[in-house]
Short mmCIF file of C-alpha atoms in Angstrom, two decimals:
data_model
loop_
_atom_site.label_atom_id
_atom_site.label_comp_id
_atom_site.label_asym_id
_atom_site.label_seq_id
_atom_site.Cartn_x
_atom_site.Cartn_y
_atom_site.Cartn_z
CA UNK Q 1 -38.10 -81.57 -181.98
CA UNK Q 2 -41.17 -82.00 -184.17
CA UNK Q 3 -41.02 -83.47 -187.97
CA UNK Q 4 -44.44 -82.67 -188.94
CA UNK Q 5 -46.62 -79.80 -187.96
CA UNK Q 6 -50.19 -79.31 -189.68
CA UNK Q 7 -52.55 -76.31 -189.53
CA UNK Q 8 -56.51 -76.69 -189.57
CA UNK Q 9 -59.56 -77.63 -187.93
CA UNK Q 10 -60.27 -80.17 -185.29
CA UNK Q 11 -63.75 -80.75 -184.74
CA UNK Q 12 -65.91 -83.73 -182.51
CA UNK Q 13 -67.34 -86.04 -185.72
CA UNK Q 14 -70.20 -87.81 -184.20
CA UNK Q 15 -70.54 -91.44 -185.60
CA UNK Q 16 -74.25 -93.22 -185.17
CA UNK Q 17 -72.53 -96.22 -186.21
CA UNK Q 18 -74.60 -98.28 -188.63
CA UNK Q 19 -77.69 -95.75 -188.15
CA UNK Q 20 -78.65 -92.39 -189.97
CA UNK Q 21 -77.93 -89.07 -188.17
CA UNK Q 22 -81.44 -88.09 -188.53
CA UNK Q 23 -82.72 -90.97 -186.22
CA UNK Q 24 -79.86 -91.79 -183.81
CA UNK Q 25 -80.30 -91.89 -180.26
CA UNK Q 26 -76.89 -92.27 -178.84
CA UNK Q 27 -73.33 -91.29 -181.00
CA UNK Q 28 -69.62 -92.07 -180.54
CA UNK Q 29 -67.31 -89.21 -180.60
CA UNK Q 30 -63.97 -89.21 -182.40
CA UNK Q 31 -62.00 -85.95 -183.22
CA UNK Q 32 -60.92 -85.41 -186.41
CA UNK Q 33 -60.35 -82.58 -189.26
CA UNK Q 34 -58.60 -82.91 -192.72
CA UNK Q 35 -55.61 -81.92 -191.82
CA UNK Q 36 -55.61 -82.43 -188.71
CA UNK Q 37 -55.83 -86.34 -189.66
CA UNK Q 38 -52.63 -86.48 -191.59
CA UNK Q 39 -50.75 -85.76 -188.65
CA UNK Q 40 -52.39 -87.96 -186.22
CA UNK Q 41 -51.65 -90.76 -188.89
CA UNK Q 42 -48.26 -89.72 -189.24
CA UNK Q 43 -47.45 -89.94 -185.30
CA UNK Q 44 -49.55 -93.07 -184.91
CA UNK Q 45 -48.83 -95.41 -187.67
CA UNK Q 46 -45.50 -94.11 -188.77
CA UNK Q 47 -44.13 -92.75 -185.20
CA UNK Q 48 -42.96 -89.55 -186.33
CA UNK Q 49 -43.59 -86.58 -184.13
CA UNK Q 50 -46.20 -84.48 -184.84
CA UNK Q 51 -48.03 -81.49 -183.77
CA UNK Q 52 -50.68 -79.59 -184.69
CA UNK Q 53 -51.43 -75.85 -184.80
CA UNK Q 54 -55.26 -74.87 -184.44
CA UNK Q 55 -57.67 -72.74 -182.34
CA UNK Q 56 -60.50 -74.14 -179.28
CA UNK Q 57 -62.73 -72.46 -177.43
CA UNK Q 58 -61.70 -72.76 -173.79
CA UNK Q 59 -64.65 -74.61 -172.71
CA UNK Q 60 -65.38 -78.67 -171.73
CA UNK Q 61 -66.31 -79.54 -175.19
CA UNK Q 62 -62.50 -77.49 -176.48
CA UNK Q 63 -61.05 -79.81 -173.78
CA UNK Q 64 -62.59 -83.18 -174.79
CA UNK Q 65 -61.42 -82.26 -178.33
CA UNK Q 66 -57.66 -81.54 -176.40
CA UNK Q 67 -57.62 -85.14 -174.65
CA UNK Q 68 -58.37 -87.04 -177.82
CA UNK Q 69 -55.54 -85.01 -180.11
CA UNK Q 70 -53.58 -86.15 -176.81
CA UNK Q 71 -54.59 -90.10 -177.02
CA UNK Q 72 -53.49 -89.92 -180.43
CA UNK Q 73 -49.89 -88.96 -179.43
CA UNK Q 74 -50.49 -85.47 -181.45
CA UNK Q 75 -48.15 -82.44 -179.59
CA UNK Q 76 -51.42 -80.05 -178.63
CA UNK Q 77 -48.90 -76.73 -177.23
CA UNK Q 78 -49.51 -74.85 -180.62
CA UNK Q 79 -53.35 -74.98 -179.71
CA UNK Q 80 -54.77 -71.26 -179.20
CA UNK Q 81 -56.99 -71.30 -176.88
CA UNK Q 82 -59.60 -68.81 -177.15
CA UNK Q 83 -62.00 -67.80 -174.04
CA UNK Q 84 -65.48 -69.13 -173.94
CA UNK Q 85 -68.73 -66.47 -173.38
CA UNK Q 86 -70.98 -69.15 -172.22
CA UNK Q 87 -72.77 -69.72 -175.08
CA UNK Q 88 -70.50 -69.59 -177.94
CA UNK Q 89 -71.70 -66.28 -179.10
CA UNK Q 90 -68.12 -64.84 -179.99
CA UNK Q 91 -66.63 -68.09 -180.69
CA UNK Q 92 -67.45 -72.08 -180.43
CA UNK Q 93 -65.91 -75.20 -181.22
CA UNK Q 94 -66.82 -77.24 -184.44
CA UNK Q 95 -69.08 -80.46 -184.92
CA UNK Q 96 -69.27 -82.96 -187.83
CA UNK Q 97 -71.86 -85.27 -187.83
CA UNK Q 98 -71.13 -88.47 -190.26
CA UNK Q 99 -72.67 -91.47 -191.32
CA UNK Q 100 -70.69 -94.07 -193.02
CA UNK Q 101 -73.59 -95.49 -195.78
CA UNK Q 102 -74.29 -98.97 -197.34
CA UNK Q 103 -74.48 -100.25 -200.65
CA UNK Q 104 -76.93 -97.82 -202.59
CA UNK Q 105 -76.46 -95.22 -199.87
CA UNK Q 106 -73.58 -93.03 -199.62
CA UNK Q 107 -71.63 -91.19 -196.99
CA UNK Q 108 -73.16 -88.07 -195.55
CA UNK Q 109 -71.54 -85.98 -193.13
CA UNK Q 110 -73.16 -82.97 -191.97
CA UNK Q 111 -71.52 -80.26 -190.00
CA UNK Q 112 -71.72 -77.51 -187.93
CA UNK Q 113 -68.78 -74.96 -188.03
CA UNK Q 114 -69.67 -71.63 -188.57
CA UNK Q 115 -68.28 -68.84 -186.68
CA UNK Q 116 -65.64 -71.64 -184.69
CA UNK Q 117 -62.43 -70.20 -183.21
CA UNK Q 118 -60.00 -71.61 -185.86
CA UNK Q 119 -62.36 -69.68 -188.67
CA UNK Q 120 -61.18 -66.41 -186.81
CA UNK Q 121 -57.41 -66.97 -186.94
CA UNK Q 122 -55.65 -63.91 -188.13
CA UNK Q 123 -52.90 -63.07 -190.20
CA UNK Q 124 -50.22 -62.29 -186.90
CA UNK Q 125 -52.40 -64.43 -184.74
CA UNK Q 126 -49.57 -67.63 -184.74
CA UNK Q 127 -45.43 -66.83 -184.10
CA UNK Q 128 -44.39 -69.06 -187.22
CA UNK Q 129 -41.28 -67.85 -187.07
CA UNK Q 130 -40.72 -69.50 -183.43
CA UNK Q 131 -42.56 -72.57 -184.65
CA UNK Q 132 -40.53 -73.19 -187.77
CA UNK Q 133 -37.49 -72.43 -186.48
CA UNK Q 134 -37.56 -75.44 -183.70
CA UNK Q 135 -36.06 -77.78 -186.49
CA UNK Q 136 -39.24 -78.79 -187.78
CA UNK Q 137 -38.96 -80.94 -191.16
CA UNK Q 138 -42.86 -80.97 -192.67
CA UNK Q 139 -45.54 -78.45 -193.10
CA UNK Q 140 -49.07 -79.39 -194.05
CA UNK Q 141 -52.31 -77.45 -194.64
CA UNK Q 142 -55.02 -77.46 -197.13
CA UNK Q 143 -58.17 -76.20 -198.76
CA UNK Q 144 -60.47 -77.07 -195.54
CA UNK Q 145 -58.67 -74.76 -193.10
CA UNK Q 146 -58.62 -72.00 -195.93
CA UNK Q 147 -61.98 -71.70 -196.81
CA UNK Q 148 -63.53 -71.57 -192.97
CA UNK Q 149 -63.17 -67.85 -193.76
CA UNK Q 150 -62.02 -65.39 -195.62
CA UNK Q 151 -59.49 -64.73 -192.87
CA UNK Q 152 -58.17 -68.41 -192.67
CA UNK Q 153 -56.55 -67.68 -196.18
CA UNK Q 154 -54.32 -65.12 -195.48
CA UNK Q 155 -53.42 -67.21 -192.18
CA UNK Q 156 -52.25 -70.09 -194.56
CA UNK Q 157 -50.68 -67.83 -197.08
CA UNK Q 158 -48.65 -66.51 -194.18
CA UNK Q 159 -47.38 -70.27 -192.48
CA UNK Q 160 -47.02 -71.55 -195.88
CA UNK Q 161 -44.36 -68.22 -196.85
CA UNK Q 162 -42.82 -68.83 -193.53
CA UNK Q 163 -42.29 -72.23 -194.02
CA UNK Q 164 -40.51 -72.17 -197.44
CA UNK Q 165 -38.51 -69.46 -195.82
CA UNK Q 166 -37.20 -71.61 -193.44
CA UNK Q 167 -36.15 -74.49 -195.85
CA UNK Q 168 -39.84 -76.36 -194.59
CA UNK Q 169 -41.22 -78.88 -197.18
CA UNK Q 170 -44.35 -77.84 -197.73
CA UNK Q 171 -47.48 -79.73 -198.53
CA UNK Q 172 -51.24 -79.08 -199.65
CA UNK Q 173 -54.40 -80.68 -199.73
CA UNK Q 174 -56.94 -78.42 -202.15
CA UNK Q 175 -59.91 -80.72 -200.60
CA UNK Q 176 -62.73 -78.91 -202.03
CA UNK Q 177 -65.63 -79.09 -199.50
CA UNK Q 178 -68.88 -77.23 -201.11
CA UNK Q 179 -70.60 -76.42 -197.93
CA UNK Q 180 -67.58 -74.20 -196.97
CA UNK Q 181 -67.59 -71.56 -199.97
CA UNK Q 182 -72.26 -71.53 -200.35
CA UNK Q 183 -72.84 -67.82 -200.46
CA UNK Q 184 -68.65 -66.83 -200.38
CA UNK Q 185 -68.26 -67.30 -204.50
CA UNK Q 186 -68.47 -71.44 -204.86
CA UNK Q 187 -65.91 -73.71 -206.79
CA UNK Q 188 -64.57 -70.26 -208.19
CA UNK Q 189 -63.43 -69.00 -205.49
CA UNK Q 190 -62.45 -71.99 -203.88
CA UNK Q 191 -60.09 -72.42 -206.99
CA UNK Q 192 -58.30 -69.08 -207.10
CA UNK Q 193 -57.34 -69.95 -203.47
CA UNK Q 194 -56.35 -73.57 -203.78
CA UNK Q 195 -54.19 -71.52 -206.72
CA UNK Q 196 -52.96 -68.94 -204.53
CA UNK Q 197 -52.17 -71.53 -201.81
CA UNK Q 198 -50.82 -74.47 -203.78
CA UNK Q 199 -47.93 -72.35 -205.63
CA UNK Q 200 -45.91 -72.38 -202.17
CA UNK Q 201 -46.12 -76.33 -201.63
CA UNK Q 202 -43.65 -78.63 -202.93
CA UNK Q 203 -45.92 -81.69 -202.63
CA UNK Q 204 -49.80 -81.30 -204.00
CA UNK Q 205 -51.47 -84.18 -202.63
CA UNK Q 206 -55.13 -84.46 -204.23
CA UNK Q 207 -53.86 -82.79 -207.15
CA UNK Q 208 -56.33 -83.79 -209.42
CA UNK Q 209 -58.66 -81.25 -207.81
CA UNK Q 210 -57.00 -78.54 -209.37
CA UNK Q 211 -57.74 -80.08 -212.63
CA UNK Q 212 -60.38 -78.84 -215.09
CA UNK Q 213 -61.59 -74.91 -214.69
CA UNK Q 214 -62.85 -75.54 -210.96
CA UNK Q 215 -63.24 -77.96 -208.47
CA UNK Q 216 -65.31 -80.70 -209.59
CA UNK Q 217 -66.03 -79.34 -212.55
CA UNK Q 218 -64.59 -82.52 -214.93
CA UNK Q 219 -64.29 -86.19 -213.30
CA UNK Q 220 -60.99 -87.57 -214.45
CA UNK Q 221 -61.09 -91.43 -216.04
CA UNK Q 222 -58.02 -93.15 -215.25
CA UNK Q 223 -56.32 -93.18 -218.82
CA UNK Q 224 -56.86 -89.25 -218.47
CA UNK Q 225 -55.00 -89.30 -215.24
CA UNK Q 226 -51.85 -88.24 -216.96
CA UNK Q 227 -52.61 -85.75 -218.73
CA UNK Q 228 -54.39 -83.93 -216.13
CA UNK Q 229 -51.54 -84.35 -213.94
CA UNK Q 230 -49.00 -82.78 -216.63
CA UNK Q 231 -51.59 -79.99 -216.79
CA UNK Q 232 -51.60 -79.26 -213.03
CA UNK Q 233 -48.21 -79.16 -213.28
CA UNK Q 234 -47.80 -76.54 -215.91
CA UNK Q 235 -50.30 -74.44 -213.15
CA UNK Q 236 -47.71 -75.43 -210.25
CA UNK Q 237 -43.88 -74.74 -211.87
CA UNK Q 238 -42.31 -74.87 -208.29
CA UNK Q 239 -44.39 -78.37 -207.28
CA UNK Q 240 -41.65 -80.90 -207.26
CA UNK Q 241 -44.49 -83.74 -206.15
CA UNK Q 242 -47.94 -83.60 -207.39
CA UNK Q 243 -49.98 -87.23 -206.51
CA UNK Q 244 -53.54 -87.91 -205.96
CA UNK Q 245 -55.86 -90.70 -204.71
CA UNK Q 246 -58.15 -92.39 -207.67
CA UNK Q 247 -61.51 -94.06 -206.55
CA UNK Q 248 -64.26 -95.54 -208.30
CA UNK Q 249 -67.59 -96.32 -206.11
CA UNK Q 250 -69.79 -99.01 -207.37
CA UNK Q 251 -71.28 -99.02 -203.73
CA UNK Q 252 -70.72 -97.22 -200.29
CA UNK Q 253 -69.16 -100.87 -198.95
CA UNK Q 254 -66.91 -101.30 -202.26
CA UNK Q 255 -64.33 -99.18 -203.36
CA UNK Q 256 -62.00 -99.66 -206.47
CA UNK Q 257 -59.08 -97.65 -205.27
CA UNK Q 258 -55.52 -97.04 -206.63
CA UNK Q 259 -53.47 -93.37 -206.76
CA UNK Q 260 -51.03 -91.89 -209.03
CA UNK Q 261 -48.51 -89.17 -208.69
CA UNK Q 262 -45.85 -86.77 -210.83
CA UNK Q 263 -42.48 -85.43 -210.31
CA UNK Q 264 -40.29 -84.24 -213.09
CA UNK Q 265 -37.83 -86.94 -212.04
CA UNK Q 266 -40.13 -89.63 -212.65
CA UNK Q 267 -43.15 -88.52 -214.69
CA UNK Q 268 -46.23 -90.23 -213.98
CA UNK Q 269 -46.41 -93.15 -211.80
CA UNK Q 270 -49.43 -95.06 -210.65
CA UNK Q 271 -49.33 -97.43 -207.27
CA UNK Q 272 -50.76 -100.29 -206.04
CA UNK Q 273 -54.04 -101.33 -207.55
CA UNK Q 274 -56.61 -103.15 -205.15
CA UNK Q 275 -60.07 -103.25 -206.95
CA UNK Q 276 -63.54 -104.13 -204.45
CA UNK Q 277 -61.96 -103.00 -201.55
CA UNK Q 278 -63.97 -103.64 -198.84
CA UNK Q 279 -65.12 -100.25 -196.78
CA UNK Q 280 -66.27 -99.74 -193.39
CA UNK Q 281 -65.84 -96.13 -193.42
CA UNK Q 282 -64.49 -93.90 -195.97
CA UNK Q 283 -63.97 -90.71 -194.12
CA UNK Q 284 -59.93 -89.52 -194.04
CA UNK Q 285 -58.78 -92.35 -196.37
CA UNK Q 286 -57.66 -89.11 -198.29
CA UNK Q 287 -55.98 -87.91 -195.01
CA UNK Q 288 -54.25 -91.30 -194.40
CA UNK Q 289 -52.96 -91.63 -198.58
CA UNK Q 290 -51.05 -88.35 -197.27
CA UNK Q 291 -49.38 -89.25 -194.63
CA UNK Q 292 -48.41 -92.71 -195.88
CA UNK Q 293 -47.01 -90.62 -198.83
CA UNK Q 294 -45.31 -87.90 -196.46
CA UNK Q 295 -43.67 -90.48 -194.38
CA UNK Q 296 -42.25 -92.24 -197.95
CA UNK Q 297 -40.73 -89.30 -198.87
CA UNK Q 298 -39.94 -87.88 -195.28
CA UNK Q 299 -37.71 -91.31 -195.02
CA UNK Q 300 -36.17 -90.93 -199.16
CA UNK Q 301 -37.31 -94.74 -200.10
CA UNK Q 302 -38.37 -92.85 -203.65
CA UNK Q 303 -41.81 -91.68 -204.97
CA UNK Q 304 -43.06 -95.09 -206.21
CA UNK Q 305 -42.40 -96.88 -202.65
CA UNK Q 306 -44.05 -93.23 -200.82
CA UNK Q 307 -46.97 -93.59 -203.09
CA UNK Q 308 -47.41 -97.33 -202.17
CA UNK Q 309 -47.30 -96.19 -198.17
CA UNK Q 310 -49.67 -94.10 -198.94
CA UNK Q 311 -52.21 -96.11 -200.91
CA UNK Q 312 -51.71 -98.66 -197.91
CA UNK Q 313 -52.06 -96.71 -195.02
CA UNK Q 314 -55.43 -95.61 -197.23
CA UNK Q 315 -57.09 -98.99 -197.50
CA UNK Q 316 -56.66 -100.27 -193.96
CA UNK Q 317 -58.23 -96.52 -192.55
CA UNK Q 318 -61.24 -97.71 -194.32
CA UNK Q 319 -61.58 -100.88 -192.77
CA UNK Q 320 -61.82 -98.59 -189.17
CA UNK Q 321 -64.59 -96.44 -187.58
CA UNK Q 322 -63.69 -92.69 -187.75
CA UNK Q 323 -61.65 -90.33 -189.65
CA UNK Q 324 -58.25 -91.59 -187.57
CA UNK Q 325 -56.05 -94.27 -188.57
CA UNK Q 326 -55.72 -97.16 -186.02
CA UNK Q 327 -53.24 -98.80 -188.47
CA UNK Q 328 -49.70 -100.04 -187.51
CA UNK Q 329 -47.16 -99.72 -189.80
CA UNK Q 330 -46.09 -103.63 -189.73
CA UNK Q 331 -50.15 -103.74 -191.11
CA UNK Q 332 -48.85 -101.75 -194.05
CA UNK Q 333 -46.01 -103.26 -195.14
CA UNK Q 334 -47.75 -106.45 -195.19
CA UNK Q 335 -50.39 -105.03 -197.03
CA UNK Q 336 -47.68 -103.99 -199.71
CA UNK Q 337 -46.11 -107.68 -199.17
CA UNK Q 338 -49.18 -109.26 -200.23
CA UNK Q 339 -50.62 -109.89 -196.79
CA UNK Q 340 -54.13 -111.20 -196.61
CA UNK Q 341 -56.74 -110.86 -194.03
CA UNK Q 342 -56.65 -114.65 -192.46
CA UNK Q 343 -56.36 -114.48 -188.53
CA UNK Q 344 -53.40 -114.11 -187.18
CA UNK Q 345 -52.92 -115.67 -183.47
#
């Protein structure tokens, strides 16, 4: 039986380490895709099983994407695989190209998924029905996997009905990505379908990007965290969870990071605070906050104790290469003891 089944994109990120992309000569290959990642962290750090529904193109670079869902313990049977033409001309499998920054210079990641085979997933394509009724406990999907296409949205409107039909939890991830909605209506559009979208989840994780008329159109301070929470709430009357990451940057190697979350039980509560963080790599610390915070309330330890997994399990996936977490979850409860980084022999 699986707990935790998520729907999106799994594409080859390739790292050139401490380089730039633009003058690498060699790259190390990881897999990894926003939601995609909050599984993998849930099955590795947190043991629960996990699975992941998502479309390859049936070729050697689909299958190397395959073996490394496998070595991260991921359940890869709800993977439609989609024939390969030779030259990806119908469809191909996606790239992201990322590197991590330094000091003055941020993160970039650059990538190259047009026309893959998840972006032409259909409404009817996936049996939900089947896959929802084998006892599973979590669903997850977000704003990535709905705005590869215009197609992609019904797909998630459809697993996310399903779901709630079959007494699912339900969670979301609005992750606003602007490369994925140039020339297909921007932040506007990309709002009306986080809206769409979000009103079937009972947990909104990034909620704050639903805050303000469009995505990134207002940067939240931190003493304005609760009231932009309450107001994503009034947007969301069937959200029962509602929590977001908070971040402040005053370099690509130093993070200032904390989180905060809502639930009409408890209001707003903020977790663990752990100013000039030190960052290797940034990518899916968003990814890994959820599923520290899914496996919290997954296991009923309360929001507070679920928001400090979460906020955890975020930290140490920064102190890693690539999007995937390679933390244990004795590592996170001695983060959330007060553990410190001496050696430990």
């Amino acid at each position: 039986m699986t707990d935790v089944v998520a729907l999106g994109e799994v594409m080859l990120r390739f790292d050139p380490g401490e380089g730039r992309i633009r003058t690498a000569r060699t790259f190390q290959v990881w897999e990894g895709g926003g939601e995609y990642n909050v599984v993998r962290g849930l099955r590795r750090c947190f043991g629960l099983r996990t699975a992941v529904v998502t479309a390859l193109a049936d070729n050697a670079v689909g299958r190397l994407v395959e073996d490394l869902i496998l070595q991260g313990g991921v359940d890869t049977s709800l993977i439609r695989w989609v024939p390969d033409d030779g030259i990806g001309r119908g469809a191909r499998n996606g790239l992201n190209f990322v590197e991590r920054g330094y000091g003055i210079r941020g993160a970039l990641g650059v990538s190259d998924r047009a026309h893959t085979a998840v972006s032409q997933l259909r409404k009817g394509d996936v049996d939900w029905e089947a896959v929802f009724s084998a006892g599973v406990r979590w669903f997850h999907t977000g704003g990535i996997f709905a705005g590869l296409s215009d197609t992609t949205v019904d797909v998630a409107d459809e697993a996310m009905a399903a779901a709630r039909r079959h007494g699912v939890t339900v969670s979301y991830d609005p992750n606003y990505r602007p490369s994925l909605w140039t020339g297909r209506g921007g932040a506007e559009a990309a709002r009306e379908v986080d809206l769409r979208l979000a009103r079937h989840a009972d947990v909104v994780v990034g909620a704050l990007g639903l805050a303000g008329t469009c995505p990134g159109d207002v940067r939240v301070a931190a003493d304005e965290v609760p009231d932009a929470l309450a107001c994503v709430a009034v947007l969301l009357p069937e959200a029962k969870v509602l929590a977001t990451t908070l971040r402040e940057v005053p370099s690509a190697g130093v993070n200032d990071w904390s989180s905060a979350a809502w639930s009409v039980d408890t209001g707003v509560i903020t977790g663990p605070r752990m100013p000039g963080l030190h960052v290797l790599d940034r990518i899916g610390s968003g990814d890994a906050f959820a599923a520290g915070l899914i496996h919290g309330l997954l296991t009923g330890v309360g929001l507070q104790q679920a928001l400090a997994y979460g906020t955890a399990h975020g930290a140490l996936v920064m102190t890693t290469p690539g999007d995937v977490s390679m933390a244990t979850l004795a590592e996170v409860e001695a983060l959330l003891a007060g553990g410190s980084a001496h050696v430990r022999r």
